Structure formats: C-alpha cells, structure tokens
Coordinates of N, CA and C in Angstrom, one line a residue:
M20 N -7.8 -26.5 2.1 CA -7.7 -27.1 3.4 C -8.4 -27.2 3.9
R21 N -9.4 -28.1 4.3 CA -9.9 -29.1 4.8 C -10.6 -27.9 6.1
T22 N -11.8 -27.8 6.6 CA -10.9 -26.8 7.9 C -11.8 -28.5 8.7
R23 N -11.1 -27.7 10.2 CA -10.7 -29.1 10.7 C -11.2 -28.1 12.0
N24 N -12.5 -27.7 12.5 CA -12.8 -26.6 13.5 C -13.6 -27.1 14.0
I25 N -13.5 -28.0 15.5 CA -14.0 -28.0 16.3 C -15.1 -26.9 16.9
L26 N -16.2 -27.3 17.0 CA -17.5 -25.7 17.0 C -17.9 -26.3 18.5
M27 N -18.2 -26.1 19.5 CA -19.0 -25.7 20.9 C -19.3 -24.3 21.5
A28 N -20.4 -25.1 21.9 CA -21.7 -23.8 21.9 C -22.0 -24.4 23.4
G29 N -22.4 -23.2 23.9 CA -23.0 -23.3 25.4 C -24.1 -22.4 25.3
L30 N -24.6 -22.6 25.5 CA -25.6 -20.8 26.5 C -25.7 -20.7 28.3
C31 N -25.2 -19.4 27.1 CA -24.9 -19.0 28.9 C -25.1 -18.2 29.1
G32 N -26.5 -17.9 29.3 CA -27.8 -16.8 29.6 C -28.7 -17.7 29.2
L33 N -29.7 -16.4 30.1 CA -31.7 -17.0 29.9 C -31.6 -15.3 28.6
A34 N -32.5 -16.6 27.8 CA -33.4 -15.5 26.5 C -34.4 -15.0 27.4
V35 N -34.3 -13.2 27.1 CA -35.5 -12.2 27.9 C -35.5 -11.2 26.6
G36 N -37.7 -10.8 26.6 CA -37.6 -9.6 25.9 C -37.4 -9.5 24.5
S37 N -36.8 -9.1 23.8 CA -36.0 -9.1 21.6 C -35.3 -10.4 21.8
T38 N -34.8 -10.8 23.1 CA -33.6 -11.3 23.0 C -34.5 -13.1 22.1
S39 N -35.2 -13.0 22.2 CA -36.2 -14.9 21.9 C -37.0 -15.0 20.7
A40 N -36.3 -13.4 20.0 CA -37.0 -13.6 18.4 C -35.9 -13.9 17.9
F41 N -34.4 -13.9 18.6 CA -33.6 -14.7 17.1 C -32.7 -15.8 18.4
S42 N -31.6 -16.2 17.3 CA -30.5 -16.9 17.8 C -29.7 -17.9 17.2
L43 N -28.9 -17.4 17.6 CA -27.2 -17.8 17.2 C -26.5 -19.0 16.7
G44 N -27.0 -19.3 15.0 CA -26.2 -20.4 14.4 C -25.0 -20.9 14.5
H45 N -24.8 -21.5 12.7 CA -22.8 -22.9 12.9 C -21.7 -21.8 12.3
A46 N -20.3 -22.1 12.2 CA -19.7 -21.0 12.8 C -19.1 -21.6 10.7
H47 N -19.1 -20.3 10.0 CA -18.5 -20.6 8.5 C -16.0 -19.9 8.4
G48 N -15.9 -20.4 7.9 CA -14.4 -20.0 8.0 C -13.7 -20.9 9.0
Q49 N -12.4 -20.6 8.5 CA -11.5 -21.1 9.6 C -10.4 -20.1 10.7
V50 N -9.7 -20.6 11.1 CA -9.1 -19.5 12.0 C -7.0 -20.1 11.1
L51 N -6.3 -19.0 10.6 CA -4.9 -20.0 10.4 C -4.1 -19.4 11.2
L52 N -2.7 -20.0 11.5 CA -1.6 -19.2 12.5 C -1.3 -18.1 12.0
G53 N -0.4 -17.2 12.7 CA 0.0 -16.6 11.7 C -1.1 -15.7 11.4
R54 N -2.7 -14.9 11.5 CA -3.1 -14.6 10.0 C -4.5 -13.9 10.6
P55 N -4.8 -13.1 10.3 CA -5.6 -12.0 11.5 C -7.5 -13.1 11.2
V56 N -8.0 -13.1 12.5 CA -8.7 -14.0 12.5 C -10.3 -13.4 11.2
D57 N -10.9 -13.5 10.9 CA -12.4 -13.6 10.1 C -13.3 -15.4 9.8
V58 N -13.6 -14.8 10.5 CA -14.8 -15.8 10.8 C -16.2 -15.6 10.4
S59 N -17.7 -15.7 10.1 CA -18.8 -15.4 10.5 C -20.2 -16.7 10.6
F60 N -20.9 -16.4 11.3 CA -21.8 -17.1 12.3 C -23.3 -17.0 12.0
D61 N -24.0 -17.7 10.9 CA -25.4 -17.9 11.4 C -26.4 -16.9 12.3
V62 N -26.7 -15.5 12.1 CA -28.0 -15.5 13.0 C -29.1 -16.1 12.2
H63 N -30.0 -16.7 13.1 CA -31.3 -16.4 12.5 C -32.5 -16.1 13.4
L64 N -33.5 -14.6 12.9 CA -34.2 -13.7 12.8 C -35.6 -14.5 12.6
D65 N -36.1 -14.2 13.8 CA -38.2 -14.2 13.8 C -38.6 -13.3 12.1
P66 N -39.5 -13.1 11.8 CA -40.3 -12.1 11.0 C -40.1 -11.2 11.6
G67 N -39.7 -9.8 10.6 CA -39.7 -8.0 10.8 C -38.6 -7.9 11.9
M68 N -37.7 -8.6 12.4 CA -36.9 -8.5 12.8 C -35.3 -7.9 12.3
D69 N -34.6 -7.0 13.0 CA -32.9 -6.5 12.2 C -33.0 -6.6 12.9
L70 N -31.3 -7.5 11.7 CA -30.1 -7.2 12.3 C -29.4 -6.5 13.2
E71 N -29.3 -5.8 12.9 CA -29.0 -4.2 12.9 C -29.3 -3.2 14.5
A72 N -30.3 -3.9 15.2 CA -30.6 -3.5 16.8 C -30.7 -5.5 17.1
A73 N -29.8 -6.4 16.9 CA -30.2 -7.7 17.8 C -28.5 -6.7 18.3
C74 N -27.5 -5.7 18.9 CA -26.8 -6.1 20.1 C -25.4 -7.1 19.8
L75 N -25.2 -6.9 18.6 CA -23.9 -7.9 18.7 C -22.3 -8.0 19.3
S76 N -22.0 -8.4 20.3 CA -21.1 -9.0 20.7 C -20.1 -9.9 20.0
A77 N -18.7 -9.5 19.7 CA -17.6 -10.7 20.6 C -16.8 -10.6 21.4
R78 N -15.7 -11.7 22.0 CA -14.4 -11.4 22.6 C -14.1 -12.5 22.0
I79 N -12.4 -12.2 21.9 CA -11.5 -13.6 21.2 C -10.3 -13.9 22.9
V80 N -10.4 -14.9 22.8 CA -9.5 -15.7 23.6 C -8.7 -16.4 23.3
S81 N -7.2 -15.8 22.6 CA -6.2 -17.0 22.3 C -5.9 -18.2 23.0
G82 N -6.0 -19.1 23.0 CA -5.0 -20.3 24.0 C -5.7 -19.9 25.7
E83 N -5.1 -19.2 26.9 CA -5.5 -18.2 27.8 C -5.7 -17.0 27.9
N84 N -5.0 -16.1 26.9 CA -5.2 -14.8 26.9 C -6.3 -14.3 25.9
P85 N -6.5 -13.6 26.8 CA -7.6 -12.5 25.9 C -7.4 -11.9 25.3
W86 N -8.2 -11.2 24.6 CA -7.8 -10.2 23.8 C -8.5 -8.6 23.8
G87 N -8.4 -7.7 23.9 CA -8.8 -7.0 24.0 C -10.2 -5.7 23.1
A88 N -10.9 -5.6 24.0 CA -12.4 -4.6 23.0 C -12.0 -4.1 21.4
G89 N -10.6 -3.2 21.8 CA -10.2 -2.4 20.1 C -9.6 -3.7 19.7
Q90 N -9.1 -4.8 19.7 CA -8.4 -5.8 19.0 C -9.5 -6.3 18.1
V91 N -10.9 -6.2 18.1 CA -11.8 -8.0 18.0 C -13.5 -6.5 16.9
Q92 N -13.4 -6.8 16.0 CA -14.1 -6.1 15.2 C -15.8 -7.0 15.0
V93 N -16.6 -6.2 14.9 CA -17.8 -7.3 14.6 C -18.9 -6.6 14.3
S94 N -19.2 -7.3 12.4 CA -20.3 -6.5 11.2 C -21.1 -7.5 11.6
P95 N -22.0 -7.0 11.0 CA -23.5 -7.5 10.4 C -24.0 -7.6 9.3
L96 N -23.8 -8.9 8.9 CA -24.3 -8.4 6.9 C -25.4 -9.6 7.1
P97 N -26.3 -8.4 6.4 CA -27.8 -8.7 6.6 C -28.0 -10.1 4.6
S98 N -29.2 -10.3 5.2 CA -29.5 -11.6 3.9 C -29.8 -11.0 3.3
V99 N -29.5 -12.0 2.1 CA -28.6 -11.8 0.3 C -29.5 -13.2 -0.1
A100 N -29.5 -13.5 -1.7 CA -30.1 -14.3 -2.0 C -30.0 -15.6 -1.3
G101 N -30.1 -15.7 -1.1 CA -29.2 -17.6 -1.1 C -28.3 -17.8 0.1
R102 N -28.0 -16.8 1.3 CA -27.9 -16.7 2.2 C -28.5 -15.9 3.7
S103 N -28.3 -16.8 4.8 CA -29.3 -15.9 5.7 C -28.4 -14.4 6.4
P104 N -29.2 -13.9 7.1 CA -27.9 -13.6 7.9 C -26.9 -13.2 9.5
A105 N -25.9 -13.5 8.9 CA -25.0 -13.3 9.7 C -24.0 -12.2 10.3
V106 N -22.9 -12.6 10.7 CA -22.2 -11.7 11.6 C -21.4 -12.0 11.1
R107 N -20.0 -11.1 11.0 CA -19.1 -11.6 10.6 C -17.6 -10.9 12.4
V108 N -16.9 -11.8 12.8 CA -15.9 -11.6 13.0 C -14.3 -11.3 12.8
Q109 N -13.8 -9.7 13.1 CA -12.5 -10.3 12.4 C -11.8 -9.5 13.4
S110 N -10.8 -9.7 13.3 CA -8.9 -9.5 14.2 C -8.6 -8.1 13.8
F111 N -7.6 -7.5 14.5 CA -6.6 -7.0 13.8 C -5.1 -7.1 14.6
R112 N -5.5 -8.4 15.0 CA -4.2 -9.3 15.9 C -4.5 -11.0 15.3
Q113 N -2.8 -10.8 15.3 CA -3.2 -12.3 14.4 C -3.4 -13.5 15.1
A114 N -4.3 -14.5 14.5 CA -3.7 -15.9 16.0 C -2.0 -15.9 15.7
D115 N -1.9 -17.1 17.2 CA -1.1 -17.0 17.6 C -0.7 -18.6 18.6
E116 N -1.6 -19.1 17.9 CA -2.2 -20.1 19.7 C -3.3 -21.0 18.7
P117 N -2.9 -22.6 19.3 CA -3.5 -23.3 19.2 C -4.8 -23.8 19.3
V118 N -5.3 -23.1 20.1 CA -6.7 -23.2 19.9 C -7.5 -21.9 20.2
L119 N -8.3 -21.0 19.2 CA -8.7 -20.1 19.4 C -10.6 -19.9 19.8
T120 N -11.1 -18.8 20.7 CA -12.2 -18.9 21.2 C -13.3 -18.0 20.9
I121 N -13.8 -18.4 20.3 CA -15.1 -16.8 20.4 C -16.4 -16.8 21.1
H122 N -16.3 -16.5 22.2 CA -17.7 -15.8 23.4 C -18.6 -14.7 22.2
L123 N -19.7 -14.9 21.2 CA -20.0 -14.5 20.6 C -22.0 -14.4 21.1
S124 N -22.0 -13.5 21.8 CA -23.5 -12.3 22.6 C -24.7 -11.9 21.8
A125 N -25.7 -11.9 21.8 CA -26.8 -11.0 21.2 C -27.7 -11.0 21.8
G126 N -27.6 -9.7 21.8 CA -28.9 -9.1 22.2 C -28.3 -7.4 23.5
C127 N -29.6 -6.5 24.1 CA -29.1 -5.5 24.3 C -29.5 -4.9 25.5
T128 N -31.3 -5.7 25.6 CA -31.1 -5.7 27.4 C -30.9 -7.1 27.9
G129 N -31.0 -7.7 27.2 CA -31.6 -9.5 28.0 C -30.1 -10.2 26.6
S130 N -29.5 -11.0 26.7 CA -27.6 -11.3 26.3 C -27.8 -13.0 26.8
I131 N -28.4 -13.1 25.1 CA -27.5 -15.2 25.4 C -26.1 -14.9 24.6
T132 N -25.0 -16.1 25.1 CA -24.0 -16.2 24.6 C -23.3 -16.9 24.0
R133 N -23.4 -17.5 23.2 CA -23.0 -19.2 22.8 C -21.1 -18.5 22.2
T134 N -19.8 -19.9 22.7 CA -19.2 -20.2 22.3 C -18.1 -21.1 21.6
Y135 N -17.7 -20.5 20.9 CA -17.4 -21.2 19.0 C -15.7 -21.6 19.8
V136 N -14.5 -23.1 19.9 CA -13.6 -23.1 19.9 C -13.5 -23.2 18.9
F137 N -12.6 -23.3 17.6 CA -11.8 -23.1 16.8 C -10.4 -23.7 17.0
L138 N -9.9 -24.9 16.1 CA -8.3 -25.1 16.0 C -7.9 -24.8 15.7
V139 N -7.0 -24.1 15.7 CA -6.3 -22.7 14.2 C -4.8 -24.2 13.3
D140 N -5.1 -23.5 12.2 CA -4.8 -24.8 11.5 C -3.7 -24.0 10.0
L141 N -2.8 -24.0 9.7 CA -1.1 -23.9 9.4 C -2.0 -22.8 7.7
P142 N -1.2 -21.9 7.3 CA -2.0 -21.4 5.6 C -1.1 -22.9 5.4
D143 N -1.6 -22.4 4.0 CA -1.4 -22.9 2.6 C 0.0 -22.7 2.4
S144 N 0.1 -21.9 2.6 CA 1.9 -20.9 2.2 C 2.9 -22.5 2.9
I145 N 2.8 -22.8 3.6 CA 3.2 -24.1 5.1 C 3.0 -25.9 4.0
V146 N 3.9 -25.9 3.1 CA 3.5 -26.9 2.8 C 4.3 -27.9 3.5
P147 N 4.1 -29.2 3.9 CA 5.7 -29.9 4.7 C 6.2 -30.5 3.7
S148 N 7.1 -31.3 4.0 CA 8.2 -31.3 3.1 C 8.0 -33.1 2.6
T149 N 7.7 -33.9 1.1 CA 7.9 -35.0 0.9 C 9.0 -35.6 0.1
T150 N 9.6 -34.3 0.1 CA 10.6 -35.0 -1.3 C 11.7 -35.7 0.1
P151 N 12.3 -36.7 -0.1 CA 13.1 -38.5 0.4 C 14.9 -37.8 0.5
I152 N 15.5 -37.6 1.2 CA 17.0 -36.9 2.3 C 17.8 -38.6 1.4
V153 N 18.8 -38.3 0.3 CA 19.3 -39.4 -0.1 C 20.4 -39.2 1.1
I154 N 20.8 -40.8 1.2 CA 21.8 -41.1 2.2 C 23.1 -42.1 1.4
P155 N 24.7 -41.1 0.3 CA 25.1 -42.1 0.6 C 26.0 -43.9 1.0
R156 N 25.2 -44.3 0.2 CA 25.9 -45.1 0.7 C 27.8 -45.4 0.8
V157 N 28.2 -46.1 1.9 CA 29.7 -46.0 2.4 C 29.9 -47.2 1.9
E158 N 31.8 -47.2 0.6 CA 31.4 -49.1 0.6 C 32.4 -49.8 1.4
A159 N 32.4 -50.9 2.4 CA 33.0 -51.3 3.2 C 34.0 -52.0 2.0
E160 N 34.9 -51.7 3.0 CA 36.5 -52.2 2.5 C 36.7 -53.1 2.6
A161 N 38.2 -53.4 1.3 CA 38.1 -55.1 1.3 C 38.3 -55.6 2.5
P162 N 38.9 -56.8 2.9 CA 40.3 -57.0 4.0 C 41.6 -56.7 3.0
P163 N 42.6 -57.1 4.7 CA 44.6 -57.4 3.4 C 44.1 -58.5 3.1
A164 N 45.2 -59.4 2.0 CA 45.3 -60.5 2.0 C 46.2 -60.9 3.0
A165 N 46.1 -62.1 3.0 CA 46.9 -62.7 3.9 C 48.7 -62.7 4.3
S166 N 48.6 -61.8 3.0 CA 50.1 -62.1 3.5 C 50.6 -61.0 3.3
E167 N 49.9 -59.7 3.4 CA 50.2 -58.2 4.0 C 50.6 -57.8 5.1
R168 N 49.1 -59.2 5.7 CA 48.5 -59.7 7.3 C 50.3 -60.2 7.8
S169 N 50.8 -61.4 7.4 CA 51.8 -62.0 7.3 C 53.3 -60.3 7.9
F170 N 53.2 -59.3 6.0 CA 54.3 -58.8 6.5 C 54.3 -57.4 7.6
A171 N 53.1 -57.0 8.0 CA 52.1 -56.7 8.8 C 53.4 -56.8 10.2
G172 N 52.9 -58.2 10.6 CA 52.9 -58.1 11.7 C 54.9 -58.5 12.2
N173 N 54.9 -58.6 10.9 CA 56.8 -59.6 10.7 C 57.3 -57.6 11.4
S174 N 57.0 -57.3 10.6 CA 57.2 -55.2 10.5 C 57.1 -55.0 12.2
G175 N 56.1 -54.9 12.2 CA 55.0 -54.8 14.1 C 56.6 -54.7 15.4
R176 N 57.2 -56.3 14.8 CA 57.8 -57.1 16.2 C 59.2 -56.3 15.6
S177 N 59.5 -56.5 14.6 CA 61.2 -56.6 14.2 C 61.6 -54.6 14.6
G178 N 60.3 -53.9 14.1 CA 60.9 -52.9 13.8 C 60.8 -51.6 12.3
A179 N 61.5 -52.9 11.4 CA 61.8 -52.0 10.9 C 61.0 -52.7 9.5
L180 N 60.5 -52.0 8.0 CA 59.7 -52.5 6.7 C 60.1 -54.4 5.3
P181 N 59.7 -55.1 6.3 CA 60.7 -55.6 5.2 C 60.0 -55.3 4.0
T182 N 61.0 -56.3 2.8 CA 61.0 -55.8 1.4 C 60.6 -56.8 0.7
P183 N 59.2 -56.4 0.1 CA 57.7 -57.6 -0.2 C 58.5 -58.2 -1.7
P184 N 58.3 -59.7 -2.0 CA 59.1 -60.3 -2.7 C 59.0 -59.9 -4.5
G185 N 60.3 -60.1 -5.0 CA 60.0 -60.0 -6.6 C 58.9 -60.7 -7.1
R186 N 59.3 -60.3 -8.3 CA 58.4 -61.4 -9.2 C 59.2 -62.5 -9.4
G187 N 58.8 -63.3 -9.6 CA 58.9 -63.8 -9.6 C 60.0 -65.3 -8.7
E188 N 60.1 -64.4 -7.5 CA 60.1 -65.2 -5.9 C 59.2 -65.7 -5.7
T189 N 59.3 -66.0 -4.5 CA 58.4 -67.2 -4.1 C 59.1 -67.1 -2.6
V190 N 57.9 -66.8 -1.6 CA 58.6 -66.7 0.3 C 58.6 -68.2 0.3
G191 N 59.0 -68.9 0.7 CA 59.4 -69.4 1.8 C 58.6 -69.8 2.8
R192 N 58.0 -71.1 2.5 CA 57.1 -71.8 4.2 C 57.8 -72.1 5.0
P193 N 57.4 -71.1 6.6 CA 58.3 -71.8 7.5 C 57.5 -73.3 7.9
P194 N 58.4 -73.9 9.0 CA 58.3 -75.2 8.4 C 57.5 -75.5 9.7
E195 N 56.3 -76.9 9.5 CA 55.4 -76.6 10.3 C 55.5 -77.1 11.8
Q196 N 54.9 -76.7 12.8 CA 55.3 -76.9 13.4 C 54.2 -78.5 14.5
G197 N 55.7 -79.2 14.9 CA 55.1 -80.7 15.3 C 56.0 -81.5 14.1
G198 N 56.3 -81.4 12.7 CA 56.7 -82.7 12.3 C 57.8 -82.7 12.4
A199 N 58.5 -83.2 12.5 CA 59.8 -84.0 12.1 C 60.6 -84.0 10.7
R200 N 62.7 -83.2 11.3 CA 63.4 -82.4 10.1 C 63.5 -83.7 9.6
P201 N 64.1 -83.8 8.6 CA 65.1 -85.2 8.0 C 66.4 -84.4 8.6
P202 N 66.9 -85.5 8.9 CA 69.0 -85.5 9.2 C 69.7 -85.5 7.7
V203 N 70.2 -84.0 9.0 CA 71.2 -83.5 8.0 C 72.9 -84.2 8.2
A204 N 74.0 -84.9 7.0 CA 74.4 -85.6 7.2 C 76.1 -84.2 7.8
E205 N 76.4 -84.8 8.5 CA 77.6 -83.4 9.7 C 78.7 -83.6 8.5
E206 N 79.6 -82.6 8.1 CA 80.8 -82.3 7.3 C 81.6 -82.4 8.7
P207 N 83.1 -83.2 7.9 CA 84.5 -83.7 8.5 C 85.2 -82.1 9.0
A208 N 85.9 -82.3 10.1 CA 86.3 -80.6 10.4 C 87.2 -81.2 9.9
P209 N 88.4 -79.8 9.1 CA 89.1 -79.9 7.8 C 90.7 -79.8 8.9
A210 N 91.7 -81.2 8.2 CA 92.8 -81.4 8.9 C 93.6 -80.1 9.7
V211 N 94.0 -80.3 11.1 CA 95.4 -78.5 10.8 C 96.2 -79.3 10.5
V212 N 96.9 -77.9 10.3 CA 98.3 -78.6 10.1 C 99.6 -78.4 10.6
L213 N 100.4 -78.4 11.2 CA 101.1 -77.4 12.3 C 102.6 -77.5 11.7
A214 N 102.6 -75.7 11.0 CA 104.4 -75.6 11.1 C 105.2 -76.0 12.0
P215 N 106.3 -76.2 10.9 CA 107.1 -76.7 11.8 C 108.0 -75.4 12.8
P216 N 108.6 -75.0 13.6 CA 109.3 -74.6 15.6 C 110.6 -73.4 14.3
V217 N 110.0 -72.2 14.2 CA 111.3 -71.9 13.3 C 112.7 -71.6 14.3
R218 N 113.4 -71.8 14.2 CA 114.5 -71.2 15.1 C 115.8 -70.3 14.9
Q219 N 116.0 -69.5 15.5 CA 116.9 -68.5 15.9 C 118.3 -68.3 15.5
A220 N 118.8 -67.6 14.7 CA 120.5 -68.2 14.4 C 120.9 -67.0 16.1
R221 N 121.9 -68.0 15.9 CA 122.6 -67.6 17.0 C 123.8 -66.1 16.4
P222 N 124.0 -65.4 17.0 CA 125.4 -64.5 16.2 C 125.6 -65.5 16.7
A223 N 127.4 -64.9 15.4 CA 128.6 -65.4 15.6 C 129.6 -65.4 16.9
Q224 N 131.4 -66.7 17.7 CA 131.7 -65.6 17.7 C 133.4 -65.2 17.5
V225 N 133.1 -64.0 18.1 CA 134.8 -63.6 17.2 C 135.8 -63.9 18.5
P226 N 136.3 -64.2 17.7 CA 137.7 -64.4 19.0 C 138.6 -63.5 19.5
A227 N 138.6 -63.7 20.9 CA 138.7 -62.0 22.1 C 140.5 -61.9 21.3
S228 N 141.2 -62.3 20.5 CA 142.5 -62.1 19.9 C 142.3 -60.5 18.8
A229 N 140.8 -61.2 18.1 CA 140.8 -60.7 17.5 C 139.8 -59.3 17.8
A230 N 139.4 -59.8 19.2 CA 138.5 -58.1 19.5 C 139.1 -57.0 20.0
K231 N 140.9 -57.0 20.9 CA 141.7 -56.4 21.5 C 142.3 -56.0 20.5
P232 N 143.4 -54.1 20.1 CA 143.3 -53.7 18.8 C 144.4 -53.2 20.0
R233 N 145.8 -53.9 18.8 CA 146.9 -54.0 19.0 C 147.2 -52.9 18.7
P234 N 148.8 -52.5 19.7 CA 149.4 -51.1 20.0 C 150.4 -50.7 18.9
A235 N 150.5 -49.8 19.2 CA 150.5 -48.8 17.9 C 152.3 -48.9 17.9
K236 N 153.2 -49.0 16.5 CA 154.2 -49.3 16.8 C 155.5 -48.2 17.2
P237 N 156.6 -47.9 17.7 CA 157.1 -46.0 17.6 C 157.9 -45.8 16.9

C-alpha cells in the first residue's frame, strides 16, 4: 500500500550546546488502523557524534488523546552500510484515530522538537469490494384482454360471475348508441272464444198427492 503520510515539521525550541551537532530528518513507514505504531526517523549527526548520547524521546497523540510515556518505545538505529543513523518509534497500543501525531525530541541539556503528522491508513487485509450486486429483473405482467375486462366489469355490478362463452360461440355485441333500430312487425293478438253459459238443471217437482203418505187400513 502506498504511504499517504503527510509530514508537518516544526522547530519548537532553540538548539543549544551539543544539540547543534545533529538534526532530525524524514520519517519512514506508515501508520495502520488497528495496528501498533512502528516508524523510523532519520537523524543527521556531525562527525564524531554518538546516537546513544542524543537523549532521544517521543510523544504520541492519537487524534486529540495523548498516550502515556509507558506506551511508547524509542530505539536508536546506528548507521549501517547504505543507511544513515535513525531512531525507531514503536507503541504498545493500536492506532484508533484517523490522524496520529508524533512529537520527536532530541538533546539532553537543550532539546529540539520536530512534529510529524500521519494520516492513518487501512491495513492490507481490508480490501474494498468491487463485485457488482446483481438485482433480478421483474417482468411486467401483460394487461388483461378487452373481453376479460368486460366480464370483470359485469360481474362487479351484478355480483355473479358470468360464464365465459364456449368454443364456437360468439358473444353478441350490444347495440350501438345513437343508431336507429329496424322496425319490428307487431303480431296480431289471438282471438278470444267465449264458451256458452252453462244452465243449471232444476230439480223435478213431486206432486203433493204423492208426497203425503196414505193411512194404513184396519
């Protein structure tokens, strides 16, 4: 991962005594989120100077929260072939803010301080996702046919479901509005035949002589 550190250096003191024999240089390394701090800084010494006698110290501020001195370790790195003298700053605490500041001081009797500001990077284990998200398409439903809409409208008004026409049958079209209807011939009314009146038969009259009983002979 490419380092995105922004370095801001400021001289916060005056060089006096032996401090004029060296100076602080560039920073190397990067600060990762959720990882302990492990960076180094160049130290330029005059000939005959010893890095061990430089009295180097560091103070770390994560965001706006300063860390205690017991959480920071400073180790001198003597010069080797191909590398100038340097100082290594490590922490026993993980970086938990997007900005981390290191105040590096050098000198025993009179010190100089240089401030380095780092933008905290994400570790390599966190890789942004580039896989596109596939969203399934929803097919639009076809609108109902005109005949189905007419059946649905009639059933909604009458409350009964109509029976769809069978095969070979045709649905009659309603008469067009505003059109003249053809004349319809009126059929003659059937003739009414009246039955003759029925006469009721009267009971036969019995003569009075026949109706009276005759007296018995002695």
